[in-house]
CSV table of C-alpha atoms in Angstrom, one decimal:
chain,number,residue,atom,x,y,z
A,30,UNK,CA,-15.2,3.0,15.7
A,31,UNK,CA,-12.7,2.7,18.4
A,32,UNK,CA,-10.0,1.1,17.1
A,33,UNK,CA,-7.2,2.5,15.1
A,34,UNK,CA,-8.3,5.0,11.6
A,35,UNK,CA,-10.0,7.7,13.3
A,36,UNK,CA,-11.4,8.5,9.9
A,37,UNK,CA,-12.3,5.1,8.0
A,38,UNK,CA,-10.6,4.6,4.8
A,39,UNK,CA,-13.3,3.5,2.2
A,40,UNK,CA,-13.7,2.8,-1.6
A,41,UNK,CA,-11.1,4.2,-3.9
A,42,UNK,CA,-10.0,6.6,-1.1
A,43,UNK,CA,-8.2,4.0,0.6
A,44,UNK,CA,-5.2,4.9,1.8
A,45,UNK,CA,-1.7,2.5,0.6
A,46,UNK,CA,1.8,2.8,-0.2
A,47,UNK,CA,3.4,2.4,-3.5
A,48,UNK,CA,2.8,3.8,-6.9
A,49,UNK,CA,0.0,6.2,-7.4
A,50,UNK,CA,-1.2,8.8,-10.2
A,51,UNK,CA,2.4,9.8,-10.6
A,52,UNK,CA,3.5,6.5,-11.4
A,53,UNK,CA,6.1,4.5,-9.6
A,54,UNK,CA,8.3,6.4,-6.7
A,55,UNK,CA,11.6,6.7,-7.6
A,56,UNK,CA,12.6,5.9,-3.6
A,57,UNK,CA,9.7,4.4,-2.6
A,58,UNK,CA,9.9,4.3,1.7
A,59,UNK,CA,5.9,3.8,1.4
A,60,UNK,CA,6.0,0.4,1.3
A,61,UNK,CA,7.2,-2.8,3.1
A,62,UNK,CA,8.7,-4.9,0.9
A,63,UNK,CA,12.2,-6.3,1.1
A,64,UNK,CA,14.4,-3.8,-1.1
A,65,UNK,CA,17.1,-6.2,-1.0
A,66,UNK,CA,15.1,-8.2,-3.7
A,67,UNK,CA,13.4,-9.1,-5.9
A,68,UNK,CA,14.5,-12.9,-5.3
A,69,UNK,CA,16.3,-13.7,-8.9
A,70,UNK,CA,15.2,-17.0,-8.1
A,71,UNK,CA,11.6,-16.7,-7.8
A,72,UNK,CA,11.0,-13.6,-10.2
A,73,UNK,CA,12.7,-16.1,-13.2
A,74,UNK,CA,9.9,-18.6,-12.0
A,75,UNK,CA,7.4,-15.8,-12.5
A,76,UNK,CA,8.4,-15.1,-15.9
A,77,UNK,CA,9.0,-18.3,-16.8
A,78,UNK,CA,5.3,-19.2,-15.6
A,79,UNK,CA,3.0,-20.6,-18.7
A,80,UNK,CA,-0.1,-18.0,-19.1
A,81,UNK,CA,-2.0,-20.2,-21.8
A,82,UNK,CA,-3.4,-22.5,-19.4
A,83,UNK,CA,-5.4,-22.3,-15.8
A,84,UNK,CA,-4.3,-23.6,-12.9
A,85,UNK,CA,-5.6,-26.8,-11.4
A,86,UNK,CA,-8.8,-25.0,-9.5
A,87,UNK,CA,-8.0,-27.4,-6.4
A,88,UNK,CA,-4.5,-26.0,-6.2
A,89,UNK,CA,-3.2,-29.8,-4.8
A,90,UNK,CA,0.2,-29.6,-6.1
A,91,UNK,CA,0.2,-26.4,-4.2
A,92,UNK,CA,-1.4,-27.1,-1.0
A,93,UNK,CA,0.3,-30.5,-0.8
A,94,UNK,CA,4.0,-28.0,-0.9
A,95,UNK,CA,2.7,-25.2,0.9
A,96,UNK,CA,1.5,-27.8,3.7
A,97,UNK,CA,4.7,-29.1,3.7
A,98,UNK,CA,6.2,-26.4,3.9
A,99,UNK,CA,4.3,-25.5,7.4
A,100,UNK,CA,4.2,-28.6,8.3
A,101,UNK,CA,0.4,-29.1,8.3
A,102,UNK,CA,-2.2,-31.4,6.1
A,103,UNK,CA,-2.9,-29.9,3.0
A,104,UNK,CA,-6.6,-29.2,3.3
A,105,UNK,CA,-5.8,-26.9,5.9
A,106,UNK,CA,-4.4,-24.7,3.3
A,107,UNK,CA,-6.7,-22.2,1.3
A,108,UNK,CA,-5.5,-20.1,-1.8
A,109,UNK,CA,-6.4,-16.5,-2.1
A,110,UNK,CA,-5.8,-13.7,-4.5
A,111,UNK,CA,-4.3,-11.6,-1.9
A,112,UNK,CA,-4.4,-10.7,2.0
A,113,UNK,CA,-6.6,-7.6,1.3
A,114,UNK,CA,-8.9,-10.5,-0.7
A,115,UNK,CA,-8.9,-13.1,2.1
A,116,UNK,CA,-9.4,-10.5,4.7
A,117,UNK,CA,-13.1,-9.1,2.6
A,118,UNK,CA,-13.9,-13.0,2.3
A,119,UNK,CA,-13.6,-13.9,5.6
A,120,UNK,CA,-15.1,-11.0,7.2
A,121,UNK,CA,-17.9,-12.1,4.7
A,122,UNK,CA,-18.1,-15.6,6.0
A,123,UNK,CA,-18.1,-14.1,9.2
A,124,UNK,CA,-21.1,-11.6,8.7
A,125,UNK,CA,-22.9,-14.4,7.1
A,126,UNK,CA,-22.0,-16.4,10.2
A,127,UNK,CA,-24.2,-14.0,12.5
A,128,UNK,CA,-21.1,-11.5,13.5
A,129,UNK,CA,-22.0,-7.9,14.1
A,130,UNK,CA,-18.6,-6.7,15.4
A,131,UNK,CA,-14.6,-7.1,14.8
A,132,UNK,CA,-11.9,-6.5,16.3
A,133,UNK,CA,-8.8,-4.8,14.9
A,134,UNK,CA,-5.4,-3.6,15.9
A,135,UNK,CA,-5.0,0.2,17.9
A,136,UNK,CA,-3.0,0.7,14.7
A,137,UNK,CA,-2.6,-1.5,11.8
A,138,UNK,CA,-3.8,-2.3,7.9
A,139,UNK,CA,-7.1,-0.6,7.3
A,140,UNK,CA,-8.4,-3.1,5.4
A,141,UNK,CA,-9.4,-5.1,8.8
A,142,UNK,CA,-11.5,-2.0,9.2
A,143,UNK,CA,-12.4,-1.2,5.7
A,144,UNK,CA,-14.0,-5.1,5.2
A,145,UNK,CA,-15.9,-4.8,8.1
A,146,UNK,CA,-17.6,-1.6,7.7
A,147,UNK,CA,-18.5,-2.6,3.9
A,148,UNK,CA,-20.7,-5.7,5.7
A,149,UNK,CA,-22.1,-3.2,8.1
A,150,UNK,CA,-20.3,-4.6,11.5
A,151,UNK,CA,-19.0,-2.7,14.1
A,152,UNK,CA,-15.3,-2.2,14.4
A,153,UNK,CA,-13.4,-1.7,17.6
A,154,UNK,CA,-10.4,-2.3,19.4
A,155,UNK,CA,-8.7,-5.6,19.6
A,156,UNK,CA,-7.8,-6.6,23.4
A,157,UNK,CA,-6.6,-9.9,25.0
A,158,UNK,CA,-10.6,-9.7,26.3
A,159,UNK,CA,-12.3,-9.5,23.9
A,160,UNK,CA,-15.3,-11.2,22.4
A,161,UNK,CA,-15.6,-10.1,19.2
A,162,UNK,CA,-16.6,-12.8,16.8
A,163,UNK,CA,-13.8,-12.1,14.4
A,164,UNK,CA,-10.0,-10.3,15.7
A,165,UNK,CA,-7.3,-9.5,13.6
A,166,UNK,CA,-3.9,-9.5,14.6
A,167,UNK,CA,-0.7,-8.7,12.7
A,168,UNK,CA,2.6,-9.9,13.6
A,169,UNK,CA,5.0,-7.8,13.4
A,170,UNK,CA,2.4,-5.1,13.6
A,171,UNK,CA,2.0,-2.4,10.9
A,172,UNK,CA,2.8,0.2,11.0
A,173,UNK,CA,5.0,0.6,14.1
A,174,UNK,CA,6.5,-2.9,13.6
A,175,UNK,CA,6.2,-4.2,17.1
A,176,UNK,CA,5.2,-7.2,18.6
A,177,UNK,CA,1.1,-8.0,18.9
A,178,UNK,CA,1.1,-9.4,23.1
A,179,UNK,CA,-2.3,-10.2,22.2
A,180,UNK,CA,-0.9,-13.1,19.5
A,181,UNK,CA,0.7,-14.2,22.8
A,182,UNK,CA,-2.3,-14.2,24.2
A,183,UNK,CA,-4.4,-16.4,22.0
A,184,UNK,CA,-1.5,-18.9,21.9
A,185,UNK,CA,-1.7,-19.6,25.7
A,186,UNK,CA,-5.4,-19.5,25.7
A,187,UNK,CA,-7.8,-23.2,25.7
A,188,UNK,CA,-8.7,-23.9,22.2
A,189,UNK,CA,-12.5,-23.8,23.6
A,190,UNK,CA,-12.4,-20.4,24.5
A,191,UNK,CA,-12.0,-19.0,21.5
A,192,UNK,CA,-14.1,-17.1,19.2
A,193,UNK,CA,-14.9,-18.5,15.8
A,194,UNK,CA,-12.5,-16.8,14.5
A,195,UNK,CA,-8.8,-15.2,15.0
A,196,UNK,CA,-6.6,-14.2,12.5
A,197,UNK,CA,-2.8,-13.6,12.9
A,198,UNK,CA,-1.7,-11.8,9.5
A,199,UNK,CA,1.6,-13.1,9.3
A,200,UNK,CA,2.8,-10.9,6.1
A,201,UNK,CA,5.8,-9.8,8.3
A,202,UNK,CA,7.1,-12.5,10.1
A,203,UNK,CA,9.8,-13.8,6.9
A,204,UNK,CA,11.0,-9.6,7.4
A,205,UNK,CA,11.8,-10.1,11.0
A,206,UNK,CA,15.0,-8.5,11.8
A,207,UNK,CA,15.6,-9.3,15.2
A,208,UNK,CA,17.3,-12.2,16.1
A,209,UNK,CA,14.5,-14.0,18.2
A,210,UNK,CA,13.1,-16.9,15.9
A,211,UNK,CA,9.6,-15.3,14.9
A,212,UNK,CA,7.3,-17.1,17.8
A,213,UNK,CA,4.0,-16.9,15.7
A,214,UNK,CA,5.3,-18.7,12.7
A,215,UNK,CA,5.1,-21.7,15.2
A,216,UNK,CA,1.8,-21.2,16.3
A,217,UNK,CA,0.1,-23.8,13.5
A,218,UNK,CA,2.6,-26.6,14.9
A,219,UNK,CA,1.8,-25.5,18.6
A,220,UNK,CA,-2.2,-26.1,17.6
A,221,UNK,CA,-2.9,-22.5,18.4
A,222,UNK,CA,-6.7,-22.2,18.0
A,223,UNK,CA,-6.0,-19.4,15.2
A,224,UNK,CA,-5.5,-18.8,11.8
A,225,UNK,CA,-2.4,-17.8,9.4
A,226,UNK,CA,-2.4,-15.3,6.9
A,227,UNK,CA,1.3,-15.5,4.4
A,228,UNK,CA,1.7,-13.6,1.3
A,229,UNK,CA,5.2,-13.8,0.4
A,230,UNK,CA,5.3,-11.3,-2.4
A,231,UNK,CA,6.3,-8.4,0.2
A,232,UNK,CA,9.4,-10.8,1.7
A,233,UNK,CA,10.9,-11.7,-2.1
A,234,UNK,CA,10.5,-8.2,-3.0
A,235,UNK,CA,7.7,-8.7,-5.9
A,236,UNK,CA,4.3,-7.2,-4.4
A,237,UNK,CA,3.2,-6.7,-7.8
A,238,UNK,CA,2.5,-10.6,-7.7
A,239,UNK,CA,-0.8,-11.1,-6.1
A,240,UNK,CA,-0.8,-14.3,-4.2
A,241,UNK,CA,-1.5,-15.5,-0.6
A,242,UNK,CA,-2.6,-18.4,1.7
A,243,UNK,CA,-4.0,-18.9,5.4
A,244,UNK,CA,-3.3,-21.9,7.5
A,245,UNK,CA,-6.2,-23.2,9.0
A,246,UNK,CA,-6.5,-24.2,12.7
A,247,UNK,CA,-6.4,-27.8,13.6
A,248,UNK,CA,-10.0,-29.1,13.4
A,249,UNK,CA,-11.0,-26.3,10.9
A,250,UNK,CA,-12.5,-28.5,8.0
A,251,UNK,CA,-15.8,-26.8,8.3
A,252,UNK,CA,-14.1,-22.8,8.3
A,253,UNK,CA,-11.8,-24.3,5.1
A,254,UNK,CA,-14.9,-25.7,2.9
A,255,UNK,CA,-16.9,-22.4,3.6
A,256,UNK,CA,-13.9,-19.9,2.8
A,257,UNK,CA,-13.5,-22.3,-0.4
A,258,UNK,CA,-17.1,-22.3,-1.7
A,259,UNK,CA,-17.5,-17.8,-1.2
A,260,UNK,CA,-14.3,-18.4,-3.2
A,261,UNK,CA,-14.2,-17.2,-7.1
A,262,UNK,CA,-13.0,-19.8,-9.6
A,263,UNK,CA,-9.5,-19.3,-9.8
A,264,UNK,CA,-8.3,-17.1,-6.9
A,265,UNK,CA,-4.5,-17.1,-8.0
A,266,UNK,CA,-3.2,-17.1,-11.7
A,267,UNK,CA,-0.2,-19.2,-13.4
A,268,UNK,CA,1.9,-16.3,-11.8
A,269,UNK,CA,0.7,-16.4,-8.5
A,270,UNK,CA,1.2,-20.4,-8.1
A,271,UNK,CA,5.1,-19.7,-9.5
A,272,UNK,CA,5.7,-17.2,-6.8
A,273,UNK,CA,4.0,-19.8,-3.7
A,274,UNK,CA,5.7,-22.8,-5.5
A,275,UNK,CA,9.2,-21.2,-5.3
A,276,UNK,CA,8.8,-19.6,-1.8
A,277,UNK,CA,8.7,-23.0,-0.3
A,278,UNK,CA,12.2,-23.5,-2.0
A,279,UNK,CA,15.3,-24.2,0.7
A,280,UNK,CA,17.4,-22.1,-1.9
A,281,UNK,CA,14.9,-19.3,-1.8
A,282,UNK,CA,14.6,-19.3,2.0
A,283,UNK,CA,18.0,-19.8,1.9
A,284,UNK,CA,17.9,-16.2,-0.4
A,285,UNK,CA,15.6,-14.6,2.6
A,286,UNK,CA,17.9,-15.4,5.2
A,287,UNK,CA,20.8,-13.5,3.7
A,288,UNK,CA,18.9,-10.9,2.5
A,289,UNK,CA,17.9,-9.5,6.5
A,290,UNK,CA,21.6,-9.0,7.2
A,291,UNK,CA,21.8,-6.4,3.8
A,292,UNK,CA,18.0,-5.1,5.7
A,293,UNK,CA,19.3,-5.1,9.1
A,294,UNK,CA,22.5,-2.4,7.8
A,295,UNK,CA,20.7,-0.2,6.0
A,296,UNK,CA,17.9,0.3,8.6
A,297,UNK,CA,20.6,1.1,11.0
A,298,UNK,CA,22.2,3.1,8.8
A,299,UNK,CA,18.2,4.9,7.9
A,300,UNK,CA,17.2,5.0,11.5
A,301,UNK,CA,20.7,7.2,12.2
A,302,UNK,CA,19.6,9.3,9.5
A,303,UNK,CA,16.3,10.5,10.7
A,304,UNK,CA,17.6,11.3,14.0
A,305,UNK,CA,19.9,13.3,11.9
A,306,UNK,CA,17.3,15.0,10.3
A,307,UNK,CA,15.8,15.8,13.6
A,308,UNK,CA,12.8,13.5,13.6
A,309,UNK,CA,11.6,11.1,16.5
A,310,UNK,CA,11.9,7.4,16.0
A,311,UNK,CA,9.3,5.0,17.4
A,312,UNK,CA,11.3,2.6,19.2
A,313,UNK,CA,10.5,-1.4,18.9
A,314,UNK,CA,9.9,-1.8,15.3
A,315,UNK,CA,11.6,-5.9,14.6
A,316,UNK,CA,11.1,-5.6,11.1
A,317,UNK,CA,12.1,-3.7,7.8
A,318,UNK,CA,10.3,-0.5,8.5
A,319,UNK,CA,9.7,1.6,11.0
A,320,UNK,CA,7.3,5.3,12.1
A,321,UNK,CA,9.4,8.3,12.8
A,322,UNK,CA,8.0,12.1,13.0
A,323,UNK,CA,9.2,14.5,10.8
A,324,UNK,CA,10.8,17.8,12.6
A,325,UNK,CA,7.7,20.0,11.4
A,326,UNK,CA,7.0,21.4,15.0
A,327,UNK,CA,3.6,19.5,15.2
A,328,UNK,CA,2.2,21.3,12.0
A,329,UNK,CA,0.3,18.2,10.2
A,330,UNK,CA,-0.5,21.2,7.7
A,331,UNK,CA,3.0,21.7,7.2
A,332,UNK,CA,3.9,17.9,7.1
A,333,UNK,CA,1.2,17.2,4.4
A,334,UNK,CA,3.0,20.0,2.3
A,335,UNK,CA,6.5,18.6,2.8
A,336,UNK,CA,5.5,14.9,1.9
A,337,UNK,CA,3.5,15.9,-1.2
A,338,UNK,CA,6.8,18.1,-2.0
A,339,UNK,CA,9.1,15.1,-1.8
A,340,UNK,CA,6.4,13.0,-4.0
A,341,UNK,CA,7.0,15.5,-6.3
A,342,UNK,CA,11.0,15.0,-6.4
A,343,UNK,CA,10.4,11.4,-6.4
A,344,UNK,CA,10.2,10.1,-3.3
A,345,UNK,CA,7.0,8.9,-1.3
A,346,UNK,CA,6.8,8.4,2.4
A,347,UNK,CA,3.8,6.7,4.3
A,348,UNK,CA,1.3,9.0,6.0
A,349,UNK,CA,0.3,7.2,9.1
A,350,UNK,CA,-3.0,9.4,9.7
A,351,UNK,CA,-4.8,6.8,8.5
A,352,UNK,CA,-3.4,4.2,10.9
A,353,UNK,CA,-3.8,6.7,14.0
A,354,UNK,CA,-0.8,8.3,14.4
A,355,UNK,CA,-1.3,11.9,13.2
A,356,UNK,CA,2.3,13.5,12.4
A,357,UNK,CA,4.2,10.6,11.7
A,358,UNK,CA,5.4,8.9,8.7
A,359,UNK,CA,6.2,4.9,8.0
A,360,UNK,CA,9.5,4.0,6.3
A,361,UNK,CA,10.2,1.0,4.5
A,362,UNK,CA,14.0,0.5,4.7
A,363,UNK,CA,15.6,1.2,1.1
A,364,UNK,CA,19.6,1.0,0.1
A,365,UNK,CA,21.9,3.9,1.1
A,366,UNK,CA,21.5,5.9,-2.2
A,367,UNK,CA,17.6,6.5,-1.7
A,368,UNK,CA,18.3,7.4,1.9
A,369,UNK,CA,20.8,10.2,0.8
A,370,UNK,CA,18.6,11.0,-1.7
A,371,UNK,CA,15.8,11.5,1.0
A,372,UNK,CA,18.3,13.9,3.4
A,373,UNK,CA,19.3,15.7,0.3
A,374,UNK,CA,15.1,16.2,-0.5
A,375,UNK,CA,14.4,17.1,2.7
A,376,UNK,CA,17.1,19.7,3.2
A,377,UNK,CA,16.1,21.6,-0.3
A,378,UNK,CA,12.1,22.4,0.8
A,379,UNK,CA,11.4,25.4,1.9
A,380,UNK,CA,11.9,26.3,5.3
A,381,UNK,CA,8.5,26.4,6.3
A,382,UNK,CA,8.0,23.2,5.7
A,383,UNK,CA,10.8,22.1,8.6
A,384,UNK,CA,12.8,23.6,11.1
A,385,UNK,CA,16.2,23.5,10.4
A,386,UNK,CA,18.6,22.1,7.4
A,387,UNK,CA,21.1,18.9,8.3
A,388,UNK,CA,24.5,19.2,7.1
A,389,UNK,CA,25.3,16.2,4.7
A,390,UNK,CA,26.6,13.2,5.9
């Protein structure tokens, strides 16, 4: 493998954020959803969803507002249980297509990776060039937050010369903290020859809800009826359609909107405090987390030490060996409290497990 995971996460030693053996982080930077939340709005639909009954197995009510909502037919809309779900069940349709390889990000979710190498296809490095069979994109990229130039790349290019499939995983673009209107949420409407993958549990702050959908490209009928048929009965439960019915709400976008000026503070506020701490902070990140590297004088040993110490106090950073970058760490952005509570951790470990101690703010 070229691309990205230098050491392929696989089975139930995949590598995520959020809870774990010790239960649920008391200042959880490990993961990317939108601490401003959860939505009131759309966690009282959750609750209020009816469990005795199944969901209409076509979804229409669902596809007709989620369409709507993108402004595309709604049989170019297919339910999943969740991106990490869509992502094994198209590489699936793909391997059963004929693919042998994909292509993934440098750095990004290892489950592009992961998917793959369960099928048995090669994995390597996604370029503008390239002509695997099946690419993955994500937009903002994870975990460094950036922007994917290759996304740019498959918007410009003929709808002919494109692979069977291309994938823009779009779980980031509602967390999009710069002021730029997020290009590849327009991609659909400009008949980009790609897919769309949304789940909007991370951007209401609810990513204990398992729910998602992809867009299909225009002329995908074909792609849509097999991704529906490897489908199981069911993909998304009574709770699922109540989070998707109420993200397509104007007062619940309405909600998001507000929410990235709270997200946009307090990432300033956390990005000042790891350059107080003495860390280095990846520059470029656009959305509401970002990779910095712990002061720990290039001892991963060290690092590993220190990050299982602050589990231990309650908080949980994001290793980013698994995404390629040895050393450093991803941050989801969290209120002011947790990020005093992180300076006040990371000044009380031992001294071998950083360089030097950083007066309180």
């Amino acid at each position: 493998m070229t691309a990205g995971n230098p050491s392929p996460e696989t089975g139930w030693n995949a590598v995520h954020g959020g809870p774990d053996a010790l239960g649920v982080p008391v200042h959880d930077f490990s993961t990317n959803s939108n601490a401003a939340g959860p939505c009131e709005e759309a966690l009282h639909a959750v609750q209020s969803a009816d469990p005795r009954h199944y969901p209409d197995p076509g979804y229409a009510a669902l596809r007709e507002a989620l369409g709507a909502f993108h402004g595309v037919a709604p049989d170019r809309v297919v339910l999943a249980a969740s991106a990490s779900e869509f992502i094994h069940r198209v590489t699936a349709l793909a391997a059963q297509q004929g693919a042998r390889h994909v292509a993934v990000p440098l750095h990004g979710f290892g489950e592009y990776a992961r998917a793959a190498q369960a099928r048995g296809l090669a994995v390597e490095r996604l370029r503008a060039d390239s002509p695997a069979p099946l690419q993955w994109a994500c937009e903002p990229s994870s975990p460094l937050g950036q922007g994917e130039p290759v996304v740019r790349t498959w918007a410009a290019a003929a709808p002919a010369a494109a692979p069977a499939w291309r994938v823009v995983d779009c779980a980031y673009v509602p967390l999009r903290l710069d002021a730029a209107a997020p290009w590849s949420a327009a991609l659909v409407a400009h008949g980009a020859d790609c897919w769309q993958l949304w789940t909007p549990n991370k951007a209401l702050g609810m990513t204990g809800v398992r729910a998602a959908y992809a867009i299909a490209p225009a002329g995908g009928d074909a792609q849509v009826q097999a991704l529906d048929a490897l489908a199981p009965a069911w993909p998304v439960g009574a709770h699922g359609v109540a989070l998707l019915q109420a993200w397509v709400r104007p007062s619940v976008q309405r909600w998001r909107v507000y929410s990235l000026d709270t997200l946009r503070s307090w990432k300033a506020r956390q990005e000042a405090l790891c350059i107080d701490l003495g860390w280095s902070v990846h520059a470029g990140s656009l959305a509401n987390y970002f990779c910095a590297q712990p002061d720990t004088a290039g001892d991963l040993s060290a690092l590993q030490q220190a990050l299982a110490a602050l589990r231990r106090s309650g908080i949980k950073l994001r290793d980013c060996t698994s995404f390629g970058l040895a050393g450093s760490v991803r941050l989801g952005v969290l209120p002011p409290a947790a990020q005093d509570a992180l300076r006040a951790a990371w000044n009380a470990l031992p001294r071998e497990h950083r360089t030097m101690p950083v007066p309180s703010a």
